[in-house]
Every structure is written in C-alpha cells, then in structure tokens.
C-alpha cells in the first residue's frame, strides 16, 4: 500500500526570493511578527512527483544547513510548506476574522505566504539528527521517533473510487516537508543506511565503511591532514 505515497504531486516555480522579517498590527491592535521567508512571485509552476523522481530527497534536505542552501533546495524541488506554495508579491499579507455565533468578531488572524526559513532549517537539522542517530545506532533515535507519536500526523489516508479496482487507498502528505519526513522514516524502517561524509558533513549512500561522499572530499581531507602533520613536524624542528 505504501507505494501510493510515490504518487504525491508537488509544484515548483521558476522564481523565488528571500523576504526580510515583517510585523503587522491588526484592527484590534494585536501585533503579529514573521521571520525571514522564501516566497515565490511566479504565477504558475510545474507539477512533478518528488518522491518518485528523487528516491533520496531526504538526504538532499538533511544537507541543508543555512539560508542559501535552503534557497537552492527550494529552487530545485519547490517550496516546502503550504504557505510557501502560495504565489505572492514581496510584501503581502492576508487577514481573516474569527467570528462568534452572533456575528461579533472574536479575533483577527494574520497570514503571510512563504516558507519560514527558521522552521525549515530546524526541520532539515531534525532530518540530519535522525540520520545520525540511525547511523550510530544511538538510543536517541527511539526517543526522537517517540516524540513523533504525539505530533499531528504526517499524512492522511484518502479513500477514492477507482474505475479498475473499485477502490484506491492514497496516503496524502500535506506538503513537501511532510513527504520528505515520511520518505526518510520509510527508508530507515526499510534498513537503508546513510553515511555522513567525514570531510564535508553531507549525507550520502555508499557501502558500509566508506568515509567520504566523493573523491574530492577524500583528497581534501587527506591533504588537510598531511598539511597539519608537515606543520607539526616543522614546529618540532624549529623548537
Ligand atoms: Zn563530502
């Protein structure tokens, strides 16, 4: 049944930009603050199958460690959240009012489009932690997965009529971020190993025991080590 998850469709746009933090004050005087975000100002995008097209998308996401890498990721794979999926102009915001039964306004809610950078970086670091705990067989993996049990579910199960089989069961993540987390958890539950490069820290797949993600990283690691040893030797000769 789980392969239905591969049918998850997402949209990527041609243009994104980072917007700085902003605040809004609603009619009733409440102040709303929003951090840096990545928004798209494109009107339409292309649909694709992130999980089918990129079976190791979670590794690329776990390698996101700063704003620029996050922007690069979004440019390649699309926004991460529903809020990021809403095309917008650079400084937009929407408000909606929560009304009571008698029609009086209870409060006003401010909504801004865009992926919140802080939140997305935290999620990428969560993915890297899960991979690290799994690679090191750390007991912290168990604790982190336990925490997931109390959070809102990463997907819903949709039941649809199917012309051939009568019924279709589809697991539907709400956004790319949830889909990536599901892909990561599924790979771990299937015993797939991911390794952390000893030189650059990126996550990669290779046979057990490999220490580097590429020949380049292997060379730069050994060059740096040799340089250090030569410097230490020189210091000994000088003293
Ligand atoms: Zn590397």
Short mmCIF file of C-alpha atoms in Angstrom, two decimals, residues 29-227:
data_model
loop_
_atom_site.label_atom_id
_atom_site.label_comp_id
_atom_site.label_asym_id
_atom_site.label_seq_id
_atom_site.Cartn_x
_atom_site.Cartn_y
_atom_site.Cartn_z
CA UNK A 29 -4.25 46.27 17.96
CA UNK A 30 -2.66 42.82 18.08
CA UNK A 31 0.90 42.65 16.75
CA UNK A 32 1.96 39.74 14.51
CA UNK A 33 5.62 39.05 13.80
CA UNK A 34 7.00 36.95 10.97
CA UNK A 35 10.62 35.91 10.42
CA UNK A 36 12.57 35.65 7.15
CA UNK A 37 10.76 33.70 4.48
CA UNK A 38 11.29 32.33 0.99
CA UNK A 39 8.45 33.34 -1.31
CA UNK A 40 7.65 32.70 -4.94
CA UNK A 41 6.39 35.53 -7.09
CA UNK A 42 5.74 33.30 -10.12
CA UNK A 43 2.09 32.96 -11.11
CA UNK A 44 2.19 29.32 -12.18
CA UNK A 45 4.51 26.36 -11.73
CA UNK A 46 5.18 22.83 -12.98
CA UNK A 47 3.83 19.78 -11.22
CA UNK A 48 6.07 16.76 -10.58
CA UNK A 49 6.42 13.66 -8.39
CA UNK A 50 9.12 14.49 -5.81
CA UNK A 51 9.17 11.08 -4.11
CA UNK A 52 9.04 9.08 -7.34
CA UNK A 53 11.61 11.27 -9.15
CA UNK A 54 14.01 11.63 -6.18
CA UNK A 55 14.12 8.47 -4.01
CA UNK A 56 16.77 10.06 -1.73
CA UNK A 57 15.33 13.56 -1.47
CA UNK A 58 15.59 13.39 2.34
CA UNK A 59 19.39 13.26 2.07
CA UNK A 60 19.47 16.43 -0.03
CA UNK A 61 17.21 18.06 2.56
CA UNK A 62 19.31 16.87 5.53
CA UNK A 63 22.30 18.59 3.86
CA UNK A 64 20.55 21.99 4.07
CA UNK A 65 22.39 23.92 6.78
CA UNK A 66 21.86 27.62 6.03
CA UNK A 67 19.61 30.14 4.27
CA UNK A 68 21.45 29.93 0.94
CA UNK A 69 21.38 26.12 0.84
CA UNK A 70 17.67 26.25 1.69
CA UNK A 71 17.01 28.68 -1.16
CA UNK A 72 18.99 26.40 -3.53
CA UNK A 73 16.91 23.43 -2.36
CA UNK A 74 13.60 25.28 -2.91
CA UNK A 75 14.75 26.36 -6.38
CA UNK A 76 15.33 22.70 -7.30
CA UNK A 77 12.41 20.98 -5.58
CA UNK A 78 9.82 23.67 -4.87
CA UNK A 79 8.57 25.22 -1.63
CA UNK A 80 8.46 23.05 1.47
CA UNK A 81 5.20 24.09 3.08
CA UNK A 82 1.67 25.05 2.06
CA UNK A 83 2.45 28.65 2.95
CA UNK A 84 5.40 28.53 0.56
CA UNK A 85 3.20 27.20 -2.21
CA UNK A 86 1.05 30.35 -2.29
CA UNK A 87 2.40 32.66 -5.02
CA UNK A 88 2.66 36.20 -3.78
CA UNK A 89 4.13 39.64 -4.19
CA UNK A 90 7.12 40.50 -1.96
CA UNK A 91 5.13 42.19 0.83
CA UNK A 92 1.72 40.60 1.03
CA UNK A 93 -0.38 39.59 3.97
CA UNK A 94 -3.92 38.40 4.41
CA UNK A 95 -6.15 38.74 7.40
CA UNK A 96 -9.16 36.73 8.29
CA UNK A 97 -11.54 37.22 11.18
CA UNK A 98 -12.77 34.58 13.56
CA UNK A 99 -16.41 35.39 14.27
CA UNK A 100 -18.60 34.36 17.16
CA UNK A 101 -22.06 32.85 16.64
CA UNK A 102 -23.76 36.23 16.96
CA UNK A 103 -21.51 37.66 14.24
CA UNK A 104 -19.27 39.70 16.55
CA UNK A 105 -15.56 39.48 15.83
CA UNK A 106 -13.61 37.28 18.25
CA UNK A 107 -10.17 37.99 16.80
CA UNK A 108 -8.31 38.63 13.58
CA UNK A 109 -5.72 36.22 12.20
CA UNK A 110 -2.83 37.38 10.00
CA UNK A 111 -1.43 35.02 7.41
CA UNK A 112 1.67 35.58 5.29
CA UNK A 113 2.73 33.36 2.38
CA UNK A 114 6.22 31.88 2.13
CA UNK A 115 8.36 29.14 3.69
CA UNK A 116 9.56 30.27 7.13
CA UNK A 117 13.33 29.90 6.95
CA UNK A 118 13.91 29.23 10.68
CA UNK A 119 11.29 26.50 10.77
CA UNK A 120 12.58 24.81 7.58
CA UNK A 121 16.20 24.86 8.81
CA UNK A 122 15.06 23.30 12.08
CA UNK A 123 13.30 20.53 10.16
CA UNK A 124 16.39 19.91 7.99
CA UNK A 125 18.50 19.63 11.12
CA UNK A 126 15.93 17.22 12.59
CA UNK A 127 16.35 15.01 9.49
CA UNK A 128 20.16 15.14 9.86
CA UNK A 129 19.84 14.17 13.54
CA UNK A 130 17.60 11.21 12.74
CA UNK A 131 20.10 10.01 10.09
CA UNK A 132 22.99 10.45 12.56
CA UNK A 133 21.21 8.58 15.37
CA UNK A 134 20.36 5.79 12.93
CA UNK A 135 23.92 5.58 11.56
CA UNK A 136 25.36 5.44 15.09
CA UNK A 137 22.61 3.16 16.39
CA UNK A 138 22.03 5.73 19.12
CA UNK A 139 19.22 5.21 21.66
CA UNK A 140 18.23 8.82 20.93
CA UNK A 141 16.63 7.59 17.70
CA UNK A 142 13.99 5.82 19.74
CA UNK A 143 13.30 8.95 21.80
CA UNK A 144 13.02 11.15 18.68
CA UNK A 145 10.60 8.78 16.98
CA UNK A 146 8.57 8.58 20.21
CA UNK A 147 8.12 12.36 20.01
CA UNK A 148 6.59 11.97 16.54
CA UNK A 149 3.80 9.85 18.01
CA UNK A 150 2.27 12.83 19.76
CA UNK A 151 2.58 15.26 16.88
CA UNK A 152 -0.10 15.75 14.20
CA UNK A 153 0.10 13.00 11.62
CA UNK A 154 2.43 13.47 8.63
CA UNK A 155 -0.25 12.35 6.18
CA UNK A 156 -3.90 11.43 5.82
CA UNK A 157 -5.34 8.30 4.29
CA UNK A 158 -7.69 9.12 1.40
CA UNK A 159 -10.13 6.55 0.04
CA UNK A 160 -11.06 7.10 -3.59
CA UNK A 161 -13.27 5.27 -6.09
CA UNK A 162 -11.16 3.51 -8.72
CA UNK A 163 -12.52 2.55 -12.17
CA UNK A 164 -10.41 -0.64 -12.34
CA UNK A 165 -10.05 -1.97 -8.80
CA UNK A 166 -13.08 -0.36 -7.24
CA UNK A 167 -11.17 1.45 -4.53
CA UNK A 168 -7.86 3.25 -4.16
CA UNK A 169 -6.10 3.98 -0.89
CA UNK A 170 -3.84 7.01 -1.10
CA UNK A 171 -1.52 8.35 1.59
CA UNK A 172 -1.59 12.11 1.21
CA UNK A 173 1.10 14.27 2.90
CA UNK A 174 0.02 17.89 3.36
CA UNK A 175 3.21 19.38 1.96
CA UNK A 176 6.68 18.54 0.59
CA UNK A 177 8.19 18.82 4.07
CA UNK A 178 5.90 16.11 5.45
CA UNK A 179 6.50 13.97 2.34
CA UNK A 180 10.29 14.22 2.83
CA UNK A 181 9.99 13.22 6.50
CA UNK A 182 7.85 10.23 5.52
CA UNK A 183 10.41 9.24 2.88
CA UNK A 184 13.19 9.44 5.48
CA UNK A 185 11.26 7.37 8.04
CA UNK A 186 10.32 4.79 5.43
CA UNK A 187 13.94 4.39 4.31
CA UNK A 188 15.05 3.90 7.93
CA UNK A 189 12.26 1.39 8.57
CA UNK A 190 13.49 -0.49 5.49
CA UNK A 191 17.04 -0.59 6.90
CA UNK A 192 18.57 1.78 4.31
CA UNK A 193 21.89 3.16 5.59
CA UNK A 194 23.06 6.72 5.07
CA UNK A 195 26.55 7.91 5.90
CA UNK A 196 27.93 11.28 6.97
CA UNK A 197 30.95 12.47 4.98
CA UNK A 198 33.97 12.88 7.27
CA UNK A 199 35.13 15.89 5.24
CA UNK A 200 32.07 17.99 4.34
CA UNK A 201 29.39 16.54 6.63
CA UNK A 202 26.96 15.80 3.77
CA UNK A 203 24.78 12.68 3.90
CA UNK A 204 25.43 10.09 1.23
CA UNK A 205 24.88 6.43 0.41
CA UNK A 206 27.75 4.01 -0.06
CA UNK A 207 28.73 0.61 1.10
CA UNK A 208 29.31 0.37 4.82
CA UNK A 209 32.68 1.73 5.93
CA UNK A 210 33.01 4.50 3.33
CA UNK A 211 34.06 7.74 5.00
CA UNK A 212 33.69 10.31 2.22
CA UNK A 213 30.90 11.36 -0.15
CA UNK A 214 33.29 11.91 -3.08
CA UNK A 215 36.90 11.54 -4.25
CA UNK A 216 37.20 15.31 -3.92
CA UNK A 217 36.29 15.16 -0.22
CA UNK A 218 38.67 12.22 0.31
CA UNK A 219 41.55 14.18 -1.30
CA UNK A 220 40.83 17.42 0.53
CA UNK A 221 40.58 15.57 3.86
CA UNK A 222 43.95 13.83 3.37
CA UNK A 223 45.61 16.98 2.00
CA UNK A 224 44.49 18.92 5.07
CA UNK A 225 45.73 16.12 7.34
CA UNK A 226 49.14 15.98 5.60
CA UNK A 227 49.47 19.75 5.76
#
